Structures are given as structure tokens and as C-alpha cells.
Coordinates of C-alpha atoms and ligand atoms in Angstrom, one line a residue:
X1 CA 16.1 -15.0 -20.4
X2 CA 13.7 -13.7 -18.4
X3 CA 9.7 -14.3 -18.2
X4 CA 7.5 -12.1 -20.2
X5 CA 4.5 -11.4 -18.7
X6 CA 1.9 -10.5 -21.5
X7 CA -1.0 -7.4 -20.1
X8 CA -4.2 -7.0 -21.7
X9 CA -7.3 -4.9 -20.8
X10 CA -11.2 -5.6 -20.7
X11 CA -13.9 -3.0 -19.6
X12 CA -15.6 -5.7 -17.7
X13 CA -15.0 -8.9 -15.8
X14 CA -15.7 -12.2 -17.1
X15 CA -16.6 -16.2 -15.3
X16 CA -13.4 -17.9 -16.3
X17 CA -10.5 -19.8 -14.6
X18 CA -8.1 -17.4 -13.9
X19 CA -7.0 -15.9 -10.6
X20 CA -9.0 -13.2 -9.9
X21 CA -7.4 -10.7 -7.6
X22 CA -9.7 -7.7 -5.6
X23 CA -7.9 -5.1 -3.5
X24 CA -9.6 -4.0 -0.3
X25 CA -8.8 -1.3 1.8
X26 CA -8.5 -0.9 5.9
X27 CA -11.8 -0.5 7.1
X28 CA -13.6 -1.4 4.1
X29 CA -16.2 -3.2 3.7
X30 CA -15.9 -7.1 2.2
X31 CA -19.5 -6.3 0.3
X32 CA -17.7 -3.7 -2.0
X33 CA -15.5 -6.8 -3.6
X34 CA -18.1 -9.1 -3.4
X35 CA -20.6 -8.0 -5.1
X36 CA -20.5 -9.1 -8.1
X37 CA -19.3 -12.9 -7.0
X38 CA -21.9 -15.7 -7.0
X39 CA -23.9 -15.6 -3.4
X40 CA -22.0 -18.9 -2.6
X41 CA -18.7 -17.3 -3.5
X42 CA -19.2 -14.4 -1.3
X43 CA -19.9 -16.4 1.4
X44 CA -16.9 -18.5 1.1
X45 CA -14.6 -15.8 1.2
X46 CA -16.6 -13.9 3.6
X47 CA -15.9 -16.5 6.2
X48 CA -12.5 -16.7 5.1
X49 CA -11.3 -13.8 5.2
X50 CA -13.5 -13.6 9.0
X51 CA -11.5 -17.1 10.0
X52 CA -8.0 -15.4 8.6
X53 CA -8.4 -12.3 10.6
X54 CA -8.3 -10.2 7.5
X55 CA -8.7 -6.7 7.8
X56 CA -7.1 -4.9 4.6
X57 CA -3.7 -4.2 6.0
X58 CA -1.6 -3.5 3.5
X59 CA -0.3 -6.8 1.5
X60 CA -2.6 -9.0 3.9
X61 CA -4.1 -11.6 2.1
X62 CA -7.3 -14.0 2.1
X63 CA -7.9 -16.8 -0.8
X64 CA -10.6 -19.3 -1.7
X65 CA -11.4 -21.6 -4.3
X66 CA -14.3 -21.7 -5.8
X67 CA -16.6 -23.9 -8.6
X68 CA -17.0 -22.6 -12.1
X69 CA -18.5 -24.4 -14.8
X70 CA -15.1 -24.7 -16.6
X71 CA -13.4 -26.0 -13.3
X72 CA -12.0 -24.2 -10.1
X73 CA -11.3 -20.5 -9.9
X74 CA -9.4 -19.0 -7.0
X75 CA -10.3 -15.8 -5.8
X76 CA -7.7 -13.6 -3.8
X77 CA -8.4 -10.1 -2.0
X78 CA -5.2 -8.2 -0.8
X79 CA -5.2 -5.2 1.4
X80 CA -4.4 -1.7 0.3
X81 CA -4.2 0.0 3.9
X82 CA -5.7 3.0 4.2
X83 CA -4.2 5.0 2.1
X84 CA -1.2 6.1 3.9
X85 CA 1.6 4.4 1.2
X86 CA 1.7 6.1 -2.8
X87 CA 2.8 2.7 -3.6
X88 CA -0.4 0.8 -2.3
X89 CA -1.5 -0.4 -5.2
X90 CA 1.6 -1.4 -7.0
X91 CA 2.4 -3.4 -3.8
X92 CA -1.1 -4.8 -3.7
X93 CA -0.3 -6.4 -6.9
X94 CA 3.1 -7.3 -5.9
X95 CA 1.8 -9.1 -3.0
X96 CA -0.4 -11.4 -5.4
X97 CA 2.1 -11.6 -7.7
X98 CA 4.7 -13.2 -5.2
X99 CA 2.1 -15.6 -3.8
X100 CA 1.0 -16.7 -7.3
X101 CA 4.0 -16.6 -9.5
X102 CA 5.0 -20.2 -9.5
X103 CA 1.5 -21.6 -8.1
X104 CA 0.3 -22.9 -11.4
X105 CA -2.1 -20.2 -12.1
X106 CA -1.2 -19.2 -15.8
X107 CA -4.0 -16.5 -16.0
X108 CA -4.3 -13.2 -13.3
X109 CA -7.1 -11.2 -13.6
X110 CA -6.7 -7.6 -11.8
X111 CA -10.0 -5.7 -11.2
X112 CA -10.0 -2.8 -8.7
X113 CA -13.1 -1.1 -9.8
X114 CA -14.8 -1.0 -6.5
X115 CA -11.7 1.2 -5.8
X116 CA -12.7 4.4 -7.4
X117 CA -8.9 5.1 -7.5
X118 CA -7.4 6.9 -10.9
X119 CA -5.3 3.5 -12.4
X120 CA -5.8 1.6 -9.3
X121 CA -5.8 -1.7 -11.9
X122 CA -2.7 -0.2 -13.7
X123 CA -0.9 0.0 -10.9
X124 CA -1.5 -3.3 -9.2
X125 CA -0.2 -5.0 -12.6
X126 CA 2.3 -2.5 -12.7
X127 CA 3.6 -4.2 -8.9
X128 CA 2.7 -7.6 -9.7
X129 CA 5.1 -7.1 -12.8
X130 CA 7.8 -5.6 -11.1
X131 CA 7.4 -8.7 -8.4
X132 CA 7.6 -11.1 -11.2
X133 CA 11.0 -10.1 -12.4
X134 CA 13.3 -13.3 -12.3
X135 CA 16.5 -14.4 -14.1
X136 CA 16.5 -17.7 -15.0
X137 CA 18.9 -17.9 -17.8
X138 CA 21.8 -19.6 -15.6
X139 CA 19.2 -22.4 -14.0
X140 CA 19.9 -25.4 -16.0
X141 CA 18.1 -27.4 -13.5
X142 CA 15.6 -25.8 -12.0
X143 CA 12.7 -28.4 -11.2
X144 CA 9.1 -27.8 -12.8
X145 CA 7.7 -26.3 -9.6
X146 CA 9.7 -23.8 -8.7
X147 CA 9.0 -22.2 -12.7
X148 CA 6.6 -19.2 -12.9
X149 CA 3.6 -19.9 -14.4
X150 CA 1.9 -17.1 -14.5
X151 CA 1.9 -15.9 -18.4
X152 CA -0.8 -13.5 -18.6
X153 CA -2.3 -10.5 -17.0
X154 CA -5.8 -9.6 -17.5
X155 CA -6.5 -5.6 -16.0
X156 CA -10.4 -5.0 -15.9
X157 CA -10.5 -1.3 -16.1
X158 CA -12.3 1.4 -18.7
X159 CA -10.5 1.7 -22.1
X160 CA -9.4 5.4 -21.2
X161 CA -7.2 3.5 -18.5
X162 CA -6.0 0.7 -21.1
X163 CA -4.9 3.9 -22.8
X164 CA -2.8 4.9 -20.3
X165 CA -1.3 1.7 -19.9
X166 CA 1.6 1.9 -22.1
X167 CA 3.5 4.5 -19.8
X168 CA 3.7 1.9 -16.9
X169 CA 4.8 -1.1 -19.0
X170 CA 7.6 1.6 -20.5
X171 CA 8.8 1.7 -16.9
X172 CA 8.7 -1.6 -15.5
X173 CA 10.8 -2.1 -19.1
X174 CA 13.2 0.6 -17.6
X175 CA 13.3 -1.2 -13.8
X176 CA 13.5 -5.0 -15.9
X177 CA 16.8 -3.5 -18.3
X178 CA 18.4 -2.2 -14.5
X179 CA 17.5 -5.3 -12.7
X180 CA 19.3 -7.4 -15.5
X181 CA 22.4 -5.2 -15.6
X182 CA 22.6 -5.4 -11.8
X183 CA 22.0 -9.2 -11.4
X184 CA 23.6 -10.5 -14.5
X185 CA 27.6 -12.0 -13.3
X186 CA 30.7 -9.5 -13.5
X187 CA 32.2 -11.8 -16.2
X188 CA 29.1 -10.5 -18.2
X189 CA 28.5 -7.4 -17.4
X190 CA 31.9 -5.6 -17.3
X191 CA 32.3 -2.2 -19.3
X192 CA 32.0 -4.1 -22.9
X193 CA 29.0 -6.4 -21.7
X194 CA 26.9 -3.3 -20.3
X195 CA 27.9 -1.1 -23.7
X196 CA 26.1 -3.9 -25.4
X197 CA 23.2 -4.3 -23.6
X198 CA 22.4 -1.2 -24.0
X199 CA 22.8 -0.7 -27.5
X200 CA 19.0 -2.0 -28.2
X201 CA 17.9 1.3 -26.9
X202 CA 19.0 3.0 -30.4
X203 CA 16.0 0.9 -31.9
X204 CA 13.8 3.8 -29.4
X205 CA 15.4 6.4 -30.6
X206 CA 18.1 6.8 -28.6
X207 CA 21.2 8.5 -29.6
X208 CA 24.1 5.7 -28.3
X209 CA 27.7 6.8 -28.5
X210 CA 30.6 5.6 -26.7
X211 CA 34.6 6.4 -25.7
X212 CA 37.1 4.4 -25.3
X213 CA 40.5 4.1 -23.6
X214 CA 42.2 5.6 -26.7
X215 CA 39.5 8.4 -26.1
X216 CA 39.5 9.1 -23.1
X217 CA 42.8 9.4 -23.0
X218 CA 43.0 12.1 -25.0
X219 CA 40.4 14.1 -23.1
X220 CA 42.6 14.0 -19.9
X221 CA 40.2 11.6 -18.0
X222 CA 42.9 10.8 -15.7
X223 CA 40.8 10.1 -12.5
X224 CA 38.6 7.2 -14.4
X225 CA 41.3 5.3 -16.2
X226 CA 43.4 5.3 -13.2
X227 CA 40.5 3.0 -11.6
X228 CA 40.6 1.4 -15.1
X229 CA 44.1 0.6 -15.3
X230 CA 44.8 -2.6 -13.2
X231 CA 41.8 -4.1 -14.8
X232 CA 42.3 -6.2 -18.2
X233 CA 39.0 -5.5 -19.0
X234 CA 38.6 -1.7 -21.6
X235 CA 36.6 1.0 -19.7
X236 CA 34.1 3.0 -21.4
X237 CA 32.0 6.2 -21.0
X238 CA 28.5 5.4 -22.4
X239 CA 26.5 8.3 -23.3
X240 CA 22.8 8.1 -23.9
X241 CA 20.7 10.9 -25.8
X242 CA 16.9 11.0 -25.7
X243 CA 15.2 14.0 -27.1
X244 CA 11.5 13.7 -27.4
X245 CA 11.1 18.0 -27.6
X246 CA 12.3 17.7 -31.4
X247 CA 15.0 20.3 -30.5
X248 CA 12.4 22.6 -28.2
X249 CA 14.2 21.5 -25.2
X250 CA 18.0 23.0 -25.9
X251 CA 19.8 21.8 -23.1
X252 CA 19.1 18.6 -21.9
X253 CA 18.7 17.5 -18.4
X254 CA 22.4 15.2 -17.6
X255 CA 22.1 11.8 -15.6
X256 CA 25.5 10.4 -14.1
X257 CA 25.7 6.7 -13.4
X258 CA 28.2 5.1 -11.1
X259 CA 29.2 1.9 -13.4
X260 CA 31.8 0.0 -11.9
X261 CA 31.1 -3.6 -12.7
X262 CA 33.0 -5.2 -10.0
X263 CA 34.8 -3.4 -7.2
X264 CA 37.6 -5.3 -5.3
X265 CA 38.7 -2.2 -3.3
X266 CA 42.0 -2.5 -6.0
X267 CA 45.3 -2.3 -4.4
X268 CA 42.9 -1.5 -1.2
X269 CA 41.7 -4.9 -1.2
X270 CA 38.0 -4.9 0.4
X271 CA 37.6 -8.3 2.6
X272 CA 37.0 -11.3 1.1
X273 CA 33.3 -12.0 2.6
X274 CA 30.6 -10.7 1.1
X275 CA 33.1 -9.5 -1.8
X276 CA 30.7 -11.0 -4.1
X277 CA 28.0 -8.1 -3.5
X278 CA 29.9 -5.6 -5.3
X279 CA 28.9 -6.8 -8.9
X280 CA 26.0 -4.7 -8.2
X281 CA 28.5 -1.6 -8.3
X282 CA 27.2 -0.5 -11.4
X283 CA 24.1 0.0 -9.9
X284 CA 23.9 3.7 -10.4
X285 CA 25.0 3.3 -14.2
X286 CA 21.9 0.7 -14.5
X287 CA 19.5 3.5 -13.2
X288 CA 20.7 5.5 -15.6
X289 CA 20.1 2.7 -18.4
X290 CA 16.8 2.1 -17.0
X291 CA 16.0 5.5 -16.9
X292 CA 16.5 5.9 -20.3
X293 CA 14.8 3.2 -21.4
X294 CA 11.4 4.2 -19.4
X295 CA 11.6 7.6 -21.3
X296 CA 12.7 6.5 -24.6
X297 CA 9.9 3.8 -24.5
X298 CA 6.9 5.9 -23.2
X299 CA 8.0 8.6 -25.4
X300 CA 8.6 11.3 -23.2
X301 CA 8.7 15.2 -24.0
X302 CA 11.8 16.2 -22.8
X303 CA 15.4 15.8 -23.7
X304 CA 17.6 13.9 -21.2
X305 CA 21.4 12.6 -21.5
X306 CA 22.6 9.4 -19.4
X307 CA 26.4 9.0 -18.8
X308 CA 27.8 6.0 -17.9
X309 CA 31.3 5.8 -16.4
X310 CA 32.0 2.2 -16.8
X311 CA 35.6 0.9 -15.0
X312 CA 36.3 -2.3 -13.2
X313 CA 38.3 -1.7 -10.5
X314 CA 41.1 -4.3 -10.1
X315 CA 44.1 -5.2 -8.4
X316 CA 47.1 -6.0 -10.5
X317 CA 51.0 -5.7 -11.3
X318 CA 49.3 -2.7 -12.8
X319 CA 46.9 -0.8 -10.2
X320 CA 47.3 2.4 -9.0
X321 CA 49.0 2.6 -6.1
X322 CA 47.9 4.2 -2.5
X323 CA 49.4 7.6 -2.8
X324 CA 49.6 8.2 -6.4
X325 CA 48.6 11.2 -7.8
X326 CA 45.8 11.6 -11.0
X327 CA 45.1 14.3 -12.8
X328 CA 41.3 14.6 -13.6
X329 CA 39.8 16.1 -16.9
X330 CA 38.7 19.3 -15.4
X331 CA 42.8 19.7 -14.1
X332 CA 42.5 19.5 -10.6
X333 CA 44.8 16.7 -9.2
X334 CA 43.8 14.2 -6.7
X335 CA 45.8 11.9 -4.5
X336 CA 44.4 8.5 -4.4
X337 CA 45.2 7.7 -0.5
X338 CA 42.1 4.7 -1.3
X339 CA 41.7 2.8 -4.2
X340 CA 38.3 1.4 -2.8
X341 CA 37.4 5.0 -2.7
X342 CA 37.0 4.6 -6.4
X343 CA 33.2 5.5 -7.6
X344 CA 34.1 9.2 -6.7
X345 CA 37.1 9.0 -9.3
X346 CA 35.2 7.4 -12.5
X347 CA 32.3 10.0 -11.3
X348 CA 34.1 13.3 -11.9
X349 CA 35.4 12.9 -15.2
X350 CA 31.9 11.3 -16.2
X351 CA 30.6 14.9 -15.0
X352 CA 32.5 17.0 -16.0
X353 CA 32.8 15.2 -19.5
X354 CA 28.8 16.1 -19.5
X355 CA 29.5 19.8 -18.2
X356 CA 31.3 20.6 -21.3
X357 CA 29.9 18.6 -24.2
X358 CA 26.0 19.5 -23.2
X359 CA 25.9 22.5 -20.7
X360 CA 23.3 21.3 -19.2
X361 CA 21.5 23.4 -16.5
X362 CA 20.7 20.5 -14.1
X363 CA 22.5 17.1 -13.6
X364 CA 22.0 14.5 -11.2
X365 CA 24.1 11.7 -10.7
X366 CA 23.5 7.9 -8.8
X367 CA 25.8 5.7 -7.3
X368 CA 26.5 2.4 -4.8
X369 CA 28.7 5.5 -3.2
X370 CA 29.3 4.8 0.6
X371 CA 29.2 2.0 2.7
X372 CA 28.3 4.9 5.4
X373 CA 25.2 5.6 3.3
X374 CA 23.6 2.1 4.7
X375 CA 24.8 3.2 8.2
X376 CA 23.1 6.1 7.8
X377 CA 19.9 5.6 6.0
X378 CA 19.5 1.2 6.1
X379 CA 17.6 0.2 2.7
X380 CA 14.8 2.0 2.5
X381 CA 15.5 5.6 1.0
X382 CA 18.4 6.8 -0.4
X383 CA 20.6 9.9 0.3
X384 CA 20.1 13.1 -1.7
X385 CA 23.1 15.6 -1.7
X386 CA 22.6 18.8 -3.3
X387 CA 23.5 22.6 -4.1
X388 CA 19.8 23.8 -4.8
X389 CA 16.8 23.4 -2.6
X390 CA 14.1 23.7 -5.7
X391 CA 15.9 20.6 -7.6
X392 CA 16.4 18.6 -3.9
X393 CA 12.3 19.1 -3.6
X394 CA 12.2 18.0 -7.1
X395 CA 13.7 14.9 -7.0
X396 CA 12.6 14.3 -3.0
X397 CA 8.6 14.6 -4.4
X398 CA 9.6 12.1 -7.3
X399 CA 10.9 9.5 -4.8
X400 CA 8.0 10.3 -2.6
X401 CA 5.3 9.7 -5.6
X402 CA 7.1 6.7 -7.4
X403 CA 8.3 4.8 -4.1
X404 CA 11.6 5.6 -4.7
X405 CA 12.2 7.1 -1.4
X406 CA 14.5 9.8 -1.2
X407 CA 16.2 11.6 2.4
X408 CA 18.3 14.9 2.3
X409 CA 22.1 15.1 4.0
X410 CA 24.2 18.3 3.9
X411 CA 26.7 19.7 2.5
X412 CA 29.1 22.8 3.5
X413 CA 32.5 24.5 3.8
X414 CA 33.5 22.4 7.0
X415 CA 33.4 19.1 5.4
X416 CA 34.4 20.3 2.1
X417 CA 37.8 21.2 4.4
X418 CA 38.2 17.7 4.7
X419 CA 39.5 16.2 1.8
X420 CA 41.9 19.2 1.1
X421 CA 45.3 17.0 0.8
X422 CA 48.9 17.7 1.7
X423 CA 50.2 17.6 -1.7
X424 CA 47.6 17.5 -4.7
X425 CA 44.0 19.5 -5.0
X426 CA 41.7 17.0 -3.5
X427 CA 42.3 13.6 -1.6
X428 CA 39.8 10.8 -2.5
X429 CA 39.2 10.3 1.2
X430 CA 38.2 12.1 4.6
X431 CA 38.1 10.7 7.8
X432 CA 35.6 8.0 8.4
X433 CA 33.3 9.9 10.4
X434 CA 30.5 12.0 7.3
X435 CA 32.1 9.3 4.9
X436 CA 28.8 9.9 2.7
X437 CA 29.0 14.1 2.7
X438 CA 32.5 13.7 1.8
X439 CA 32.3 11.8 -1.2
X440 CA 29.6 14.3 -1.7
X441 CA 31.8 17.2 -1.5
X442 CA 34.4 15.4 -3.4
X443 CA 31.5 15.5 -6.5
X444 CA 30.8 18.8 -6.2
X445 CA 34.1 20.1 -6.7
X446 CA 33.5 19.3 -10.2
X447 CA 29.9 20.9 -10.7
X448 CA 30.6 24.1 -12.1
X449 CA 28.8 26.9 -11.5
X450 CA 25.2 27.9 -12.3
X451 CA 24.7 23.9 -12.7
X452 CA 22.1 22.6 -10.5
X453 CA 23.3 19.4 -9.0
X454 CA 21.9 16.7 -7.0
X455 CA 24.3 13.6 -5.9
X456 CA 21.9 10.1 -4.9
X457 CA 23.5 7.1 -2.8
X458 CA 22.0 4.5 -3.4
X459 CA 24.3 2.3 -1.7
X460 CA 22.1 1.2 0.0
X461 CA 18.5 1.0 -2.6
X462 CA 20.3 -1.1 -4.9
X463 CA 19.8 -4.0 -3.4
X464 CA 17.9 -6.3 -1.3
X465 CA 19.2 -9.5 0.7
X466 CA 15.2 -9.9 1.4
X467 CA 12.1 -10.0 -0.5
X468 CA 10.4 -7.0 -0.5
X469 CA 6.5 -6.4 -2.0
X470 CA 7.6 -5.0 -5.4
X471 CA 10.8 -7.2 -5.7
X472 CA 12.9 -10.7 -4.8
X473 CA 15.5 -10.2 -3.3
X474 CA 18.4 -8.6 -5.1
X475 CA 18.2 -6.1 -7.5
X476 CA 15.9 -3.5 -7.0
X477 CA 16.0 -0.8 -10.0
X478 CA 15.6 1.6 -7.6
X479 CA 16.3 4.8 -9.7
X480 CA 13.8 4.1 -12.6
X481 CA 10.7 4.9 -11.3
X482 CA 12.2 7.8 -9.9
X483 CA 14.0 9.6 -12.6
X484 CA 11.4 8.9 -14.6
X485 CA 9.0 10.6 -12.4
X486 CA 11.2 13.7 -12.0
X487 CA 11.6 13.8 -15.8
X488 CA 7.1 13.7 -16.1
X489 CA 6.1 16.3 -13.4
X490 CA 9.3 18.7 -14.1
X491 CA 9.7 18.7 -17.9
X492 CA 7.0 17.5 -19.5
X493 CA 4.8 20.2 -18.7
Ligands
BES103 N1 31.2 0.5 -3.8 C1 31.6 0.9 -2.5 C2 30.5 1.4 -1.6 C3 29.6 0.3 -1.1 C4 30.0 -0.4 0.0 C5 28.4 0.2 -1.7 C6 29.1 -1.4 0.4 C7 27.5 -0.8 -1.2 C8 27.9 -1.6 -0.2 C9 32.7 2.1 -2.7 O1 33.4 2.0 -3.8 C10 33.6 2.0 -1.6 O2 34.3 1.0 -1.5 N2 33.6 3.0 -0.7 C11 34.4 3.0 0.5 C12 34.9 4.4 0.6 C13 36.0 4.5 1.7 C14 37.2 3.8 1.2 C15 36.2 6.0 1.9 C16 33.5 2.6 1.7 O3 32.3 3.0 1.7 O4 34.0 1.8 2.5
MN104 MN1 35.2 0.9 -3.7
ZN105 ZN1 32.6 1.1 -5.5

């Protein structure tokens, strides 16, 4: 379970009891939001927002209440910035959304006409949805305070933006479907439990199929059911087809998700603390999910295959074994020196499994990769990997434009040289130093050629152990708005 926020549209504002929210800008003047307010209103928050220092930074707030004839009405401005941030807006209504989520208001009313911004409203529900996102479903006792109440969203805007509408709320859908796989237990979401919850896609129009051990057995995928093997839980590839082109589109654009839904480290155990974090392993494969669901749902005009590579990666009587040797689905052999090193392993057969079965001309693939990545890069962009400048400006513009951020790391022969091992093709692991551009270069020994291909960690994005403006802490969805994004300004024309 978790809370549905219902969004509804009117072309002009109305005296009522819900929470009206007004963004503001750095350096603007109050008199452009309170213009409209009764005289006694604007005074009120006037002097507030004078008393609270207020001054439009971004996600600053300043809130009164005020009389109406049907009882009190409170009345919040948030700051915007100035300008700097793509996200302003969303996180504007993020901001109001975190502070009035549980507060008892039931009703939020957006309006950001004095704006003058394309979708400003949109966008600010957009946030204050994404900030909503909660899963309750395992609180049996969760007292009455600390329960949203907020159950509808009111966006005052003109009916061409109401029209528009329907794209965002396809997304947050998208970023909702990844938070849930991300955040929902390991007992729940293991290969089987993600299959399922992604089966309601085909009600979209997406194109579900799956393989199984039996299957990918067959196909040679020696790399991901080694990782699958100490695990009593059945791996599965899950493969995703959207194709809003009716055919126009011939080869569709492949997305690879990382899926493993709990990652000990196997035979490599990791360390016991903070173990518990790596249910959100799969956070690449959620991306993916999400991804497709934001497309599928808004309808989009292009044609776009997700692969999930699903695997829990256990240690048992039954794990590989430091040192054994796997032979991948494209025939190169790798020697597992690291179980832990794992993602890299379920990742190549997913890829190459796409290489041959849809030719595509670009793929892009997202994993919880490196523990180096958050050395390199913290939580606040992800690294981009890639053999092609045009698609890394691609995909760095969409991460720049959705808030997704996005930060390119090389590749090249030298570190390539580095996972070279002693007795197979490839080992799974370098040295520690460029732990990141290794597993990099690890991927891109199975890109064939002429395939543009871009590699995100998001080791790092996945997750949050802090609230942010757009989300509570955990799960993030980071991912969605972005391949979505590439998808709109790259193939949609
Ligand atoms: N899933 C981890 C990477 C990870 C670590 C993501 C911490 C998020 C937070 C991955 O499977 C892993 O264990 N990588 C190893 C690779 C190493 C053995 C070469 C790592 O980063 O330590
Ligand atoms: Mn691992
Ligand atoms: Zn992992």
C-alpha cells in the first residue's frame, strides 16, 4: 500500500480551506503572490515572511493562517531561487509537500501563476508527489499522527497545462513502481517477486516476457547463473517491450538493469554492518521498470526494450567459488577472483542477450555498480561511462533537464589492461584503485561494435540515508526521470 494522491486542475483559484501554496522567487517581490489575497491576508504574511527572514531561497518557507468564512485556511509561500536549479519547481512543491504531508491538511492547492513559467504548477505537484511517496503496508501500528493526510491536489493553471498534465503523473508512476521495488524487503522482492510486480505493465501495452534457469541455460548464460547458483531463490531475465512507433521505429533503443535483489558479497562475504542496504541492489533493474512504466503510461513515440537481469547473490554449500571459471554467453571466459564483484557478471549476459535478440543501435545500462562510485562522485550525480560522446551528451543533458544528475569518467586501453587474467579471458576484478572504470571496462567487453553504449553507476543515486526535497530518505528512483527524458528529446522527435 501506498497513498494515492488524487490531481485535479482549475483555471482559477477559489476561497476555500485548503492549503494554498505560492512559490516566490529570490529577489521577488511578496506583492506578486499577494495580490489576490484579502488586504488582511497580505498583511499577515507580509510580516511574516519579514519576521522569518524570508527571502525566496530555494525551499525556504513562510506560513500563516488565516480566517475564511468556512473556517481557517493556511497559506504557505516557498522559494524557487533564482533560477539557477531545472528542478526549482518540482522541489518547491516537494518542500510543501514534506512540511504538510502528515499536518492534517487533506486539500493542497498549487497556484504558480504569478510565475509566468511554462508548467511551473505542474511541476510543483509533480515534486510535492514525488515527496509524498511512502510505504506504509508493513506499519501495523503506526499512530494517527504520523499518517499523511494530504488526499488531494488542486493545480490552478490554464486548461492547455491540465492538458499536459498526464505526462508528469506517467512519471511520478514510473519513479512510485522503482521506489516500491527498491524499498519493498528481499524476501519480497527476489527474482520471482520483481517478475510479478512488473507484470501489470502488460495492461499498458507492454510486451512482458521472461527466462528462466532452464532457459538460460541453454543460451550459455554462464556468467549470471553462476551468481545465481548458491541462491535457492530461481533467477530470471525480464525483458520489457514498448513500441509506441507502430513498427516505424525498427530497432529499439535497449535498457540494461542491474537486478540483484540482495547481494551478500556470496562466498566473498561483504561485512555484516550495514549488510542490510544491499536490498536496494536491484536498483538499476527498478530504473529500468520505472522507465518503462513512465513511457508505456504517457504513451511515448518511440520503441524501447528494458532487460532485467535478476539473481540473488548467495553464499551456500552451492556458491561459486573464488577462482572458478564461467563461461559467459558471448564465449569469453571469466575468472571469478570476487564473488561480491557480481553485478558485472549478471550484466554481460543481460547485454549481450539484448545485442543479439534486438540489434539495437544504442543501449544503456544502470546499476548499484561500485562502492568506488560513492567515493568518487558522493550522492548527488551518478557516473556515466561511455564509447560515444553524442549519446554521453545525450544522456548528460537528460540528467541535467530532469534532475537526474549525470558526471562523465573514462574509459581506455590502460585500464581495460587491467582485468586481463592469468588464465581465463577477463577477471571480474582489478585492483582497487579506478574500481568504477574497471567494472566499466569489464561491460564493455561485451558491447559489440557499432553499438553505442553508455554504462550509469548509480551506486550511489539509488539511495538516500537523508531526506532530500523530492524524496524521504531511501529510495530515490533515480533513473526514471532520466531515461524518460532521454527517450522525449532524442526519439520522439
Ligand atoms: N552492489 C555492490 C556495489 C555497492 C556497494 C553499491 C555499496 C552500493 C553501495 C557490488 O556488487 C559490489 O559489491 N562491488 C564491489 C566490487 C569489488 C569487489 C571489486 C565493491 O564495490 O566493493
Ligand atoms: Mn557485490
Ligand atoms: Zn552488487
Amino acid at each position: 500500500m501506498t497513498i494515492s494522491i488524487t490531481v485535479t486542475f482549475t483555471p482559477s483559484g477559489s476561497e476555500d480551506t485548503s492549503a494554498l501554496i505560492l512559490p516566490l522567487g529570490k529577489g521577488q517581490s511578496i506583492d506578486l503572490v499577494t495580490k489576490d489575497l484579502s488586504a488582511d491576508s497580505a498583511t499577515a504574511i507580509k510580516r511574516a515572511a519579514t519576521a522569518g527572514r524570508f527571502d525566496g531561497t530555494l525551499a525556504s518557507i513562510v506560513e500563516i493562517f488565516t480566517e475564511t468564512e468556512n473556517g481557517a485556511r493556511r497559506i504557505v509561500i516557498v522559494g524557487t531561487g533564482n533560477g539557477e536549479d531545472s528542478e526549482s519547481f518540482e522541489k518547491a512543491g516537494g518542500t510543501a509537500m514534506a512540511k504538510l504531508l502528515t499536518s492534517g491538511e487533506t486539500m493542497l492547492t498549487f497556484d504558480a501563476r504569478s510565475q509566468g513559467v511554462d508548467q511551473a504548477g505542474s511541476r510543483m505537484a509533480f515534486g510535492a508527489l514525488q515527496r509524498s511517496w511512502r510505504l506504509d503496508s508493513y506499519r501495523t501500528k503506526a499512530l494517527p499522527k504520523t499518517k499523511p493526510t494530504v488526499t488531494d491536489i488542486t493545480v490552478v493553471a490554464s486548461d492547455e497545462e491540465a492538458s499536459g498534465w498526464e505526462r508528469f503523473q506517467a512519471v511520478y508512476a514510473g519513479i512510485a513502481l522503482a521506489r516500491e521495488l527498491v524499498t519493498e524487503p528481499p524476501n519480497v522482492i527476489h527474482p520471482t517477486g520483481f517478475v510479478e510486480r512488473c507484470r501489470p505493465l502488460a495492461d499498458l501495452g507492454v510486451t512482458i516476457e521472461t527466462l528462466d534457469r532452464a532457459e538460460m541455460t541453454k543460451l550459455g548464460m554462464g556468467a549470471l547463473l553462476g551468481v545465481a547458483q548458491g541462491s535457492a531463490q530461481e533467477p530470471h531475465m525480464l525483458i520489457m517491450r514498448w513500441d509506441g512507433t507502430e513498427g516505424a521505429q525498427k530497432k529499439p533503443v535497449a535498457f540494461v538493469g542491474k537486478g540483484v535483489t540482495f547481494d551478500t558479497g556470496g562466498i566473498s562475504l561483504k561485512p555484516g554492518a550495514g549488510m542490510e542496504d544491499m536490498k536496494f541492489d536491484m536498483g538499476g533493474a527498478a530504473a529500468v521498470a520505472g522507465a518503462m512504466r513512465a513511457l508505456a503510461g504517457r504513451k511515448a513515440k518511440a520503441h524501447v526494450v528494458g532487460i532485467c537481469g535478476l539473481v540473488e547473490n548467495m553464499p551456500s554449500s552451492n556458491a561459486q567459488r573464488p577462482s572458478d571459471i564461467v563461461t559467459t554467453m558471448s564465449g569469453q571466459t571469466v575468472e571469478v577472483l570476487n564473488t561480491d564483484a557480481e553485478g558485472r557478471l549478471v550484466l554481460c549476459d543481460a547485454m549481450h542477450w539484448v545485442q543479439e535478440n534486438y540489434a539495437p543501435d544504442v543501449m544503456v545500462d544502470l546499476a548499484t555498480l561500485t562502492g568506488a562510485m560513492i567515493i568518487a562522485l558522493g550522492f548527488e550525480q551518478a557516473g556515466c561511462f561511455s564509447n560515444d560522446d553524442g549519446l554521453a551528451s545525450q544522456l548528460i543533458n537528460a540528467g541535467a533537464v530532469s534532475g537526474d544528475k549525470l558526471w562523465r569518467l573514462p574509459l581506455g586501453k590502460a585500464y581495460d589492461k587491467l582485468i586481463d587474467s592469468s588464465i581465463a579471458d577477463i577477471k571480474n576484478v582489478g585492483p582497487r584503485e579506478a574500481g568504477s572504470i574497471t567494472a566499466a571496462q569489464f561491460l564493455q567487453r561485451f558491447v559489440k561494435d557499432g553499438v553505442k553504449w553508455a554504462h550509469l553507476d548509480i551506486a550511489g543515486t539509488a539511495w538516500r540515508k537523508t531526506a532530500s526535497n523530492l524524496a524521504d530518505k531511501g529510495a530515490t528512483g533515480y533513473g526514471v526521470r532520466l531515461l524518460d527524458r532521454f527517450i522525449a528529446d532524442n526519439y520522439e522527435g
